[in-house]
Amino acid sequence: MSQTPVDSAAGPTATARPVAPDTRRPHDARRADGRRPHPGLVLAVLATSVFLSALDAFVVNVALTPIGEGVGETSLSKLSWILNGYAIVYAALLVPAGRLADRYGHKSGFLLGLGVFTAASLGAALSGDLWVLVAFRFLQAAGAAVLTPASLGLVLTTAPPAKVTRYVQIWAASGSLAAAAGPVVGGLLVQLSWQWIFVLNLPIGIVALVAAVRLLPAGQHGTDTRLPDLLGGALLVVAIGALALGLVQAPEWGWGAGATIGSFVTSATALVLCLVRSARHAVPVLDLSLLRDRVFAWANLATLLFYTAFGIQLLGITLWLQQVWHWSAIGTGLGVAPGPAMVFAAASLGQRLARRVPVGVVAATGSGLVALGAAWMALNASTSPEYATAVLPGWLVAGVGVGLALPTMISSATSGLPEGRGATGSAVVTMAGQVGTVLGVSVLVVILAAAGPGDSPAHTFSLAWWISAGVMAASGLAALGLTPRRHPGTTGDDRSRRQPRYSSPS
């Protein structure tokens, strides 16, 4: 369950039909030596990069406890920054990075993003201190934020015109594959050392870089010379980061402590300033005018709530298996893997259903299934390790629900936007998902930290899963707004069944 521009490094991958670029001609894409690159080889390089960044998110989830042991840190509130730091930076930089890649060329952006991600992985592997590791996770996220939209742009410009849809589906599916493989790969690597989860990125990243230099066409620079609102992006980082800081540290500092209140005030102030700049800047990090589209607004709310609930659920089940049932890292990886493995097949089913059933109903049904899965685990939580009955049924149902809901939410979000705004809209929805991930992880940290000495782990984790189920149900209600209203001149459900566009955040 992973995420690309329609996807993130921390959540499930969405697939949809692409929108062809407006001004580029894929069949004319050439390398610097004038020869046409082989589209299949180019796709392999680009899909590998997406696989790498998505794999990293799921590997780190499983390895969080071993990393804490390795760096001498047991506080979950501090360890959560390994996850939250990545999501915060990725969310804030995705739109500006996509615009910069458009301005300076997709190949340049791809090489820069992949190079930064790979180099930061080496730094993370060599880190012996938690905050040094978090700093390199920031750099990884910055690289991924550049790499993701640039890679999708290259897929669109190098794919044969008749195969654009298929190529984008393969590109996006690489994220789902990483989601399924990530927990097991992480469990295996942690058996050697937690550093290996980052070392793995080095050979893959270097090979992909060399292949990209040789295979990718130089491409064209965009004609828009305006710089994106980088200060607005920085304010968004501060807003989300300060909110997460206040939440995860409040149990330790006290909810009424000056530091906690100061964090929340800083978050609110930075958010207001970011919104003011976004309303006035020519190339904002948040294009507020897009929210006038009803479907787009509901999609952002549904996606935010979905990722919040799923952030609680995914990290919760990982910590439950490791810290309550005392499973090994490889055992945890194998235990987590069945849920993500269901996503791709369920996403294909969701695409077929969306042709016959209003998309809002498909997405709401998926969210309902994920909520049902969380409720199953809450009802059956027990310190006795009964995985086959207490966890697996709910986790499989949740995996199916993710496959139905999330691709539908993200791909439908931009269906009503003007043709030239779909790319930015896709990035904004992805940003909402990353913010939701930060909130979900932070809420779980608060719940676990608030548990008293007499509270049983089963009670504490049950509470977390019940909250996850409730938030996911709210996401399902919001998802009903994805079905467009009928307009005069439309017949039946024509507009609601219009194929969603899939576009890069540029």
Tab-separated table of N, CA, C and O in Angstrom, residues 212-266:
chain	number	residue	atom	x	y	z
A	212	ALA	N	19.830	5.788	-16.527
A	212	ALA	CA	19.065	6.989	-16.873
A	212	ALA	C	19.895	7.957	-17.701
A	212	ALA	O	19.399	8.570	-18.655
A	213	VAL	N	21.157	8.128	-17.331
A	213	VAL	CA	22.031	9.026	-18.095
A	213	VAL	C	22.139	8.559	-19.541
A	213	VAL	O	22.129	9.356	-20.479
A	214	ARG	N	22.223	7.254	-19.741
A	214	ARG	CA	22.417	6.709	-21.083
A	214	ARG	C	21.113	6.633	-21.885
A	214	ARG	O	21.122	6.808	-23.100
A	215	LEU	N	20.004	6.370	-21.217
A	215	LEU	CA	18.779	6.038	-21.932
A	215	LEU	C	17.777	7.178	-22.057
A	215	LEU	O	17.045	7.257	-23.049
A	216	LEU	N	17.709	8.040	-21.062
A	216	LEU	CA	16.630	9.020	-21.048
A	216	LEU	C	16.886	10.148	-22.035
A	216	LEU	O	18.016	10.633	-22.153
A	217	PRO	N	15.842	10.587	-22.730
A	217	PRO	CA	15.997	11.722	-23.639
A	217	PRO	C	16.179	13.011	-22.854
A	217	PRO	O	15.675	13.151	-21.738
A	218	ALA	N	16.911	13.950	-23.458
A	218	ALA	CA	17.174	15.215	-22.768
A	218	ALA	C	15.888	15.978	-22.518
A	218	ALA	O	15.716	16.640	-21.501
A	219	GLY	N	14.926	15.889	-23.440
A	219	GLY	CA	13.643	16.554	-23.250
A	219	GLY	C	13.741	18.049	-23.457
A	219	GLY	O	14.780	18.610	-23.796
A	220	GLN	N	12.616	18.701	-23.239
A	220	GLN	CA	12.516	20.144	-23.431
A	220	GLN	C	12.273	20.835	-22.094
A	220	GLN	O	11.635	20.282	-21.211
A	221	HIS	N	12.816	22.037	-21.987
A	221	HIS	CA	12.536	22.837	-20.800
A	221	HIS	C	11.186	23.527	-20.986
A	221	HIS	O	10.788	23.848	-22.095
A	222	GLY	N	10.497	23.734	-19.878
A	222	GLY	CA	9.206	24.401	-19.954
A	222	GLY	C	9.357	25.866	-20.351
A	222	GLY	O	10.412	26.485	-20.178
A	223	THR	N	8.297	26.406	-20.882
A	223	THR	CA	8.314	27.816	-21.284
A	223	THR	C	7.946	28.745	-20.131
A	223	THR	O	8.183	29.950	-20.212
A	224	ASP	N	7.380	28.200	-19.076
A	224	ASP	CA	7.017	29.015	-17.919
A	224	ASP	C	8.259	29.227	-17.051
A	224	ASP	O	8.787	28.287	-16.467
A	225	THR	N	8.743	30.436	-16.966
A	225	THR	CA	9.979	30.723	-16.229
A	225	THR	C	9.722	31.146	-14.788
A	225	THR	O	10.664	31.471	-14.068
A	226	ARG	N	8.474	31.157	-14.353
A	226	ARG	CA	8.161	31.582	-12.993
A	226	ARG	C	8.606	30.525	-11.988
A	226	ARG	O	8.403	29.335	-12.189
A	227	LEU	N	9.222	30.976	-10.907
A	227	LEU	CA	9.625	30.050	-9.849
A	227	LEU	C	8.425	29.729	-8.957
A	227	LEU	O	7.600	30.604	-8.675
A	228	PRO	N	8.304	28.487	-8.496
A	228	PRO	CA	7.221	28.155	-7.565
A	228	PRO	C	7.461	28.813	-6.215
A	228	PRO	O	8.562	29.291	-5.918
A	229	ASP	N	6.439	28.826	-5.408
A	229	ASP	CA	6.489	29.506	-4.113
A	229	ASP	C	7.242	28.641	-3.099
A	229	ASP	O	6.637	27.887	-2.325
A	230	LEU	N	8.561	28.762	-3.082
A	230	LEU	CA	9.374	27.961	-2.177
A	230	LEU	C	9.171	28.375	-0.723
A	230	LEU	O	9.199	27.531	0.181
A	231	LEU	N	8.951	29.667	-0.484
A	231	LEU	CA	8.684	30.105	0.891
A	231	LEU	C	7.365	29.528	1.385
A	231	LEU	O	7.255	29.117	2.547
A	232	GLY	N	6.368	29.470	0.501
A	232	GLY	CA	5.116	28.836	0.887
A	232	GLY	C	5.316	27.372	1.241
A	232	GLY	O	4.710	26.863	2.194
A	233	GLY	N	6.179	26.693	0.484
A	233	GLY	CA	6.493	25.303	0.816
A	233	GLY	C	7.159	25.187	2.171
A	233	GLY	O	6.859	24.273	2.951
A	234	ALA	N	8.074	26.116	2.479
A	234	ALA	CA	8.746	26.095	3.783
A	234	ALA	C	7.744	26.335	4.907
A	234	ALA	O	7.815	25.693	5.974
A	235	LEU	N	6.810	27.263	4.685
A	235	LEU	CA	5.785	27.511	5.707
A	235	LEU	C	4.914	26.279	5.928
A	235	LEU	O	4.500	25.994	7.061
A	236	LEU	N	4.642	25.541	4.863
A	236	LEU	CA	3.849	24.327	5.005
A	236	LEU	C	4.603	23.283	5.818
A	236	LEU	O	4.011	22.570	6.639
A	237	VAL	N	5.917	23.168	5.595
A	237	VAL	CA	6.742	22.259	6.398
A	237	VAL	C	6.639	22.627	7.870
A	237	VAL	O	6.449	21.761	8.748
A	238	VAL	N	6.766	23.925	8.168
A	238	VAL	CA	6.691	24.386	9.559
A	238	VAL	C	5.310	24.095	10.148
A	238	VAL	O	5.192	23.633	11.299
A	239	ALA	N	4.259	24.347	9.372
A	239	ALA	CA	2.896	24.137	9.878
A	239	ALA	C	2.652	22.676	10.236
A	239	ALA	O	2.163	22.365	11.333
A	240	ILE	N	2.987	21.775	9.322
A	240	ILE	CA	2.744	20.349	9.583
A	240	ILE	C	3.692	19.833	10.662
A	240	ILE	O	3.304	19.085	11.562
A	241	GLY	N	4.965	20.250	10.584
A	241	GLY	CA	5.947	19.778	11.555
A	241	GLY	C	5.635	20.228	12.968
A	241	GLY	O	5.758	19.455	13.919
A	242	ALA	N	5.233	21.486	13.122
A	242	ALA	CA	4.916	21.988	14.464
A	242	ALA	C	3.680	21.299	15.030
A	242	ALA	O	3.608	21.009	16.235
A	243	LEU	N	2.701	21.023	14.171
A	243	LEU	CA	1.519	20.302	14.637
A	243	LEU	C	1.886	18.898	15.103
A	243	LEU	O	1.459	18.447	16.184
A	244	ALA	N	2.703	18.189	14.308
A	244	ALA	CA	3.133	16.845	14.703
A	244	ALA	C	3.959	16.892	15.985
A	244	ALA	O	3.808	16.039	16.872
A	245	LEU	N	4.830	17.889	16.105
A	245	LEU	CA	5.656	18.024	17.309
A	245	LEU	C	4.780	18.205	18.542
A	245	LEU	O	4.993	17.561	19.580
A	246	GLY	N	3.799	19.102	18.435
A	246	GLY	CA	2.915	19.323	19.574
A	246	GLY	C	2.146	18.077	19.966
A	246	GLY	O	1.996	17.769	21.158
A	247	LEU	N	1.678	17.326	18.975
A	247	LEU	CA	0.904	16.122	19.270
A	247	LEU	C	1.751	15.042	19.920
A	247	LEU	O	1.362	14.463	20.946
A	248	VAL	N	2.905	14.732	19.319
A	248	VAL	CA	3.675	13.582	19.814
A	248	VAL	C	4.382	13.885	21.132
A	248	VAL	O	4.671	12.970	21.914
A	249	GLN	N	4.671	15.180	21.385
A	249	GLN	CA	5.371	15.517	22.627
A	249	GLN	C	4.434	15.925	23.755
A	249	GLN	O	4.858	16.017	24.903
A	250	ALA	N	3.159	16.166	23.447
A	250	ALA	CA	2.222	16.621	24.482
A	250	ALA	C	2.122	15.670	25.666
A	250	ALA	O	2.078	16.129	26.821
A	251	PRO	N	2.078	14.324	25.453
A	251	PRO	CA	2.022	13.454	26.627
A	251	PRO	C	3.228	13.608	27.553
A	251	PRO	O	3.105	13.434	28.776
A	252	GLU	N	4.384	13.961	26.988
A	252	GLU	CA	5.588	14.135	27.806
A	252	GLU	C	5.673	15.541	28.377
A	252	GLU	O	6.013	15.725	29.546
A	253	TRP	N	5.380	16.544	27.535
A	253	TRP	CA	5.464	17.931	27.996
A	253	TRP	C	4.274	18.344	28.840
A	253	TRP	O	4.382	19.206	29.711
A	254	GLY	N	3.111	17.757	28.568
A	254	GLY	CA	1.859	18.192	29.173
A	254	GLY	C	1.063	19.008	28.174
A	254	GLY	O	1.632	19.851	27.475
A	255	TRP	N	-0.239	18.737	28.094
A	255	TRP	CA	-1.066	19.411	27.091
A	255	TRP	C	-1.184	20.909	27.334
A	255	TRP	O	-1.420	21.684	26.396
A	256	GLY	N	-1.001	21.325	28.578
A	256	GLY	CA	-1.083	22.756	28.872
A	256	GLY	C	0.262	23.434	28.972
A	256	GLY	O	0.338	24.628	29.302
A	257	ALA	N	1.342	22.700	28.687
A	257	ALA	CA	2.686	23.266	28.805
A	257	ALA	C	2.922	24.320	27.721
A	257	ALA	O	2.342	24.276	26.631
A	258	GLY	N	3.811	25.250	28.035
A	258	GLY	CA	4.105	26.322	27.096
A	258	GLY	C	4.651	25.814	25.768
A	258	GLY	O	4.316	26.340	24.698
A	259	ALA	N	5.494	24.765	25.837
A	259	ALA	CA	6.073	24.227	24.606
A	259	ALA	C	4.998	23.622	23.711
A	259	ALA	O	5.026	23.779	22.485
A	260	THR	N	4.044	22.933	24.326
A	260	THR	CA	2.960	22.323	23.546
A	260	THR	C	2.083	23.387	22.903
A	260	THR	O	1.795	23.339	21.691
A	261	ILE	N	1.662	24.353	23.702
A	261	ILE	CA	0.819	25.434	23.176
A	261	ILE	C	1.586	26.210	22.100
A	261	ILE	O	1.033	26.576	21.055
A	262	GLY	N	2.872	26.457	22.354
A	262	GLY	CA	3.686	27.169	21.381
A	262	GLY	C	3.774	26.432	20.053
A	262	GLY	O	3.756	27.062	18.976
A	263	SER	N	3.857	25.101	20.105
A	263	SER	CA	3.898	24.316	18.876
A	263	SER	C	2.615	24.477	18.074
A	263	SER	O	2.646	24.659	16.847
A	264	PHE	N	1.480	24.414	18.769
A	264	PHE	CA	0.194	24.544	18.079
A	264	PHE	C	0.006	25.955	17.513
A	264	PHE	O	-0.518	26.137	16.402
A	265	VAL	N	0.441	26.972	18.270
A	265	VAL	CA	0.324	28.352	17.787
A	265	VAL	C	1.226	28.558	16.564
A	265	VAL	O	0.829	29.189	15.575
A	266	THR	N	2.429	28.009	16.643
A	266	THR	CA	3.346	28.107	15.497
A	266	THR	C	2.751	27.436	14.270
A	266	THR	O	2.823	27.960	13.156
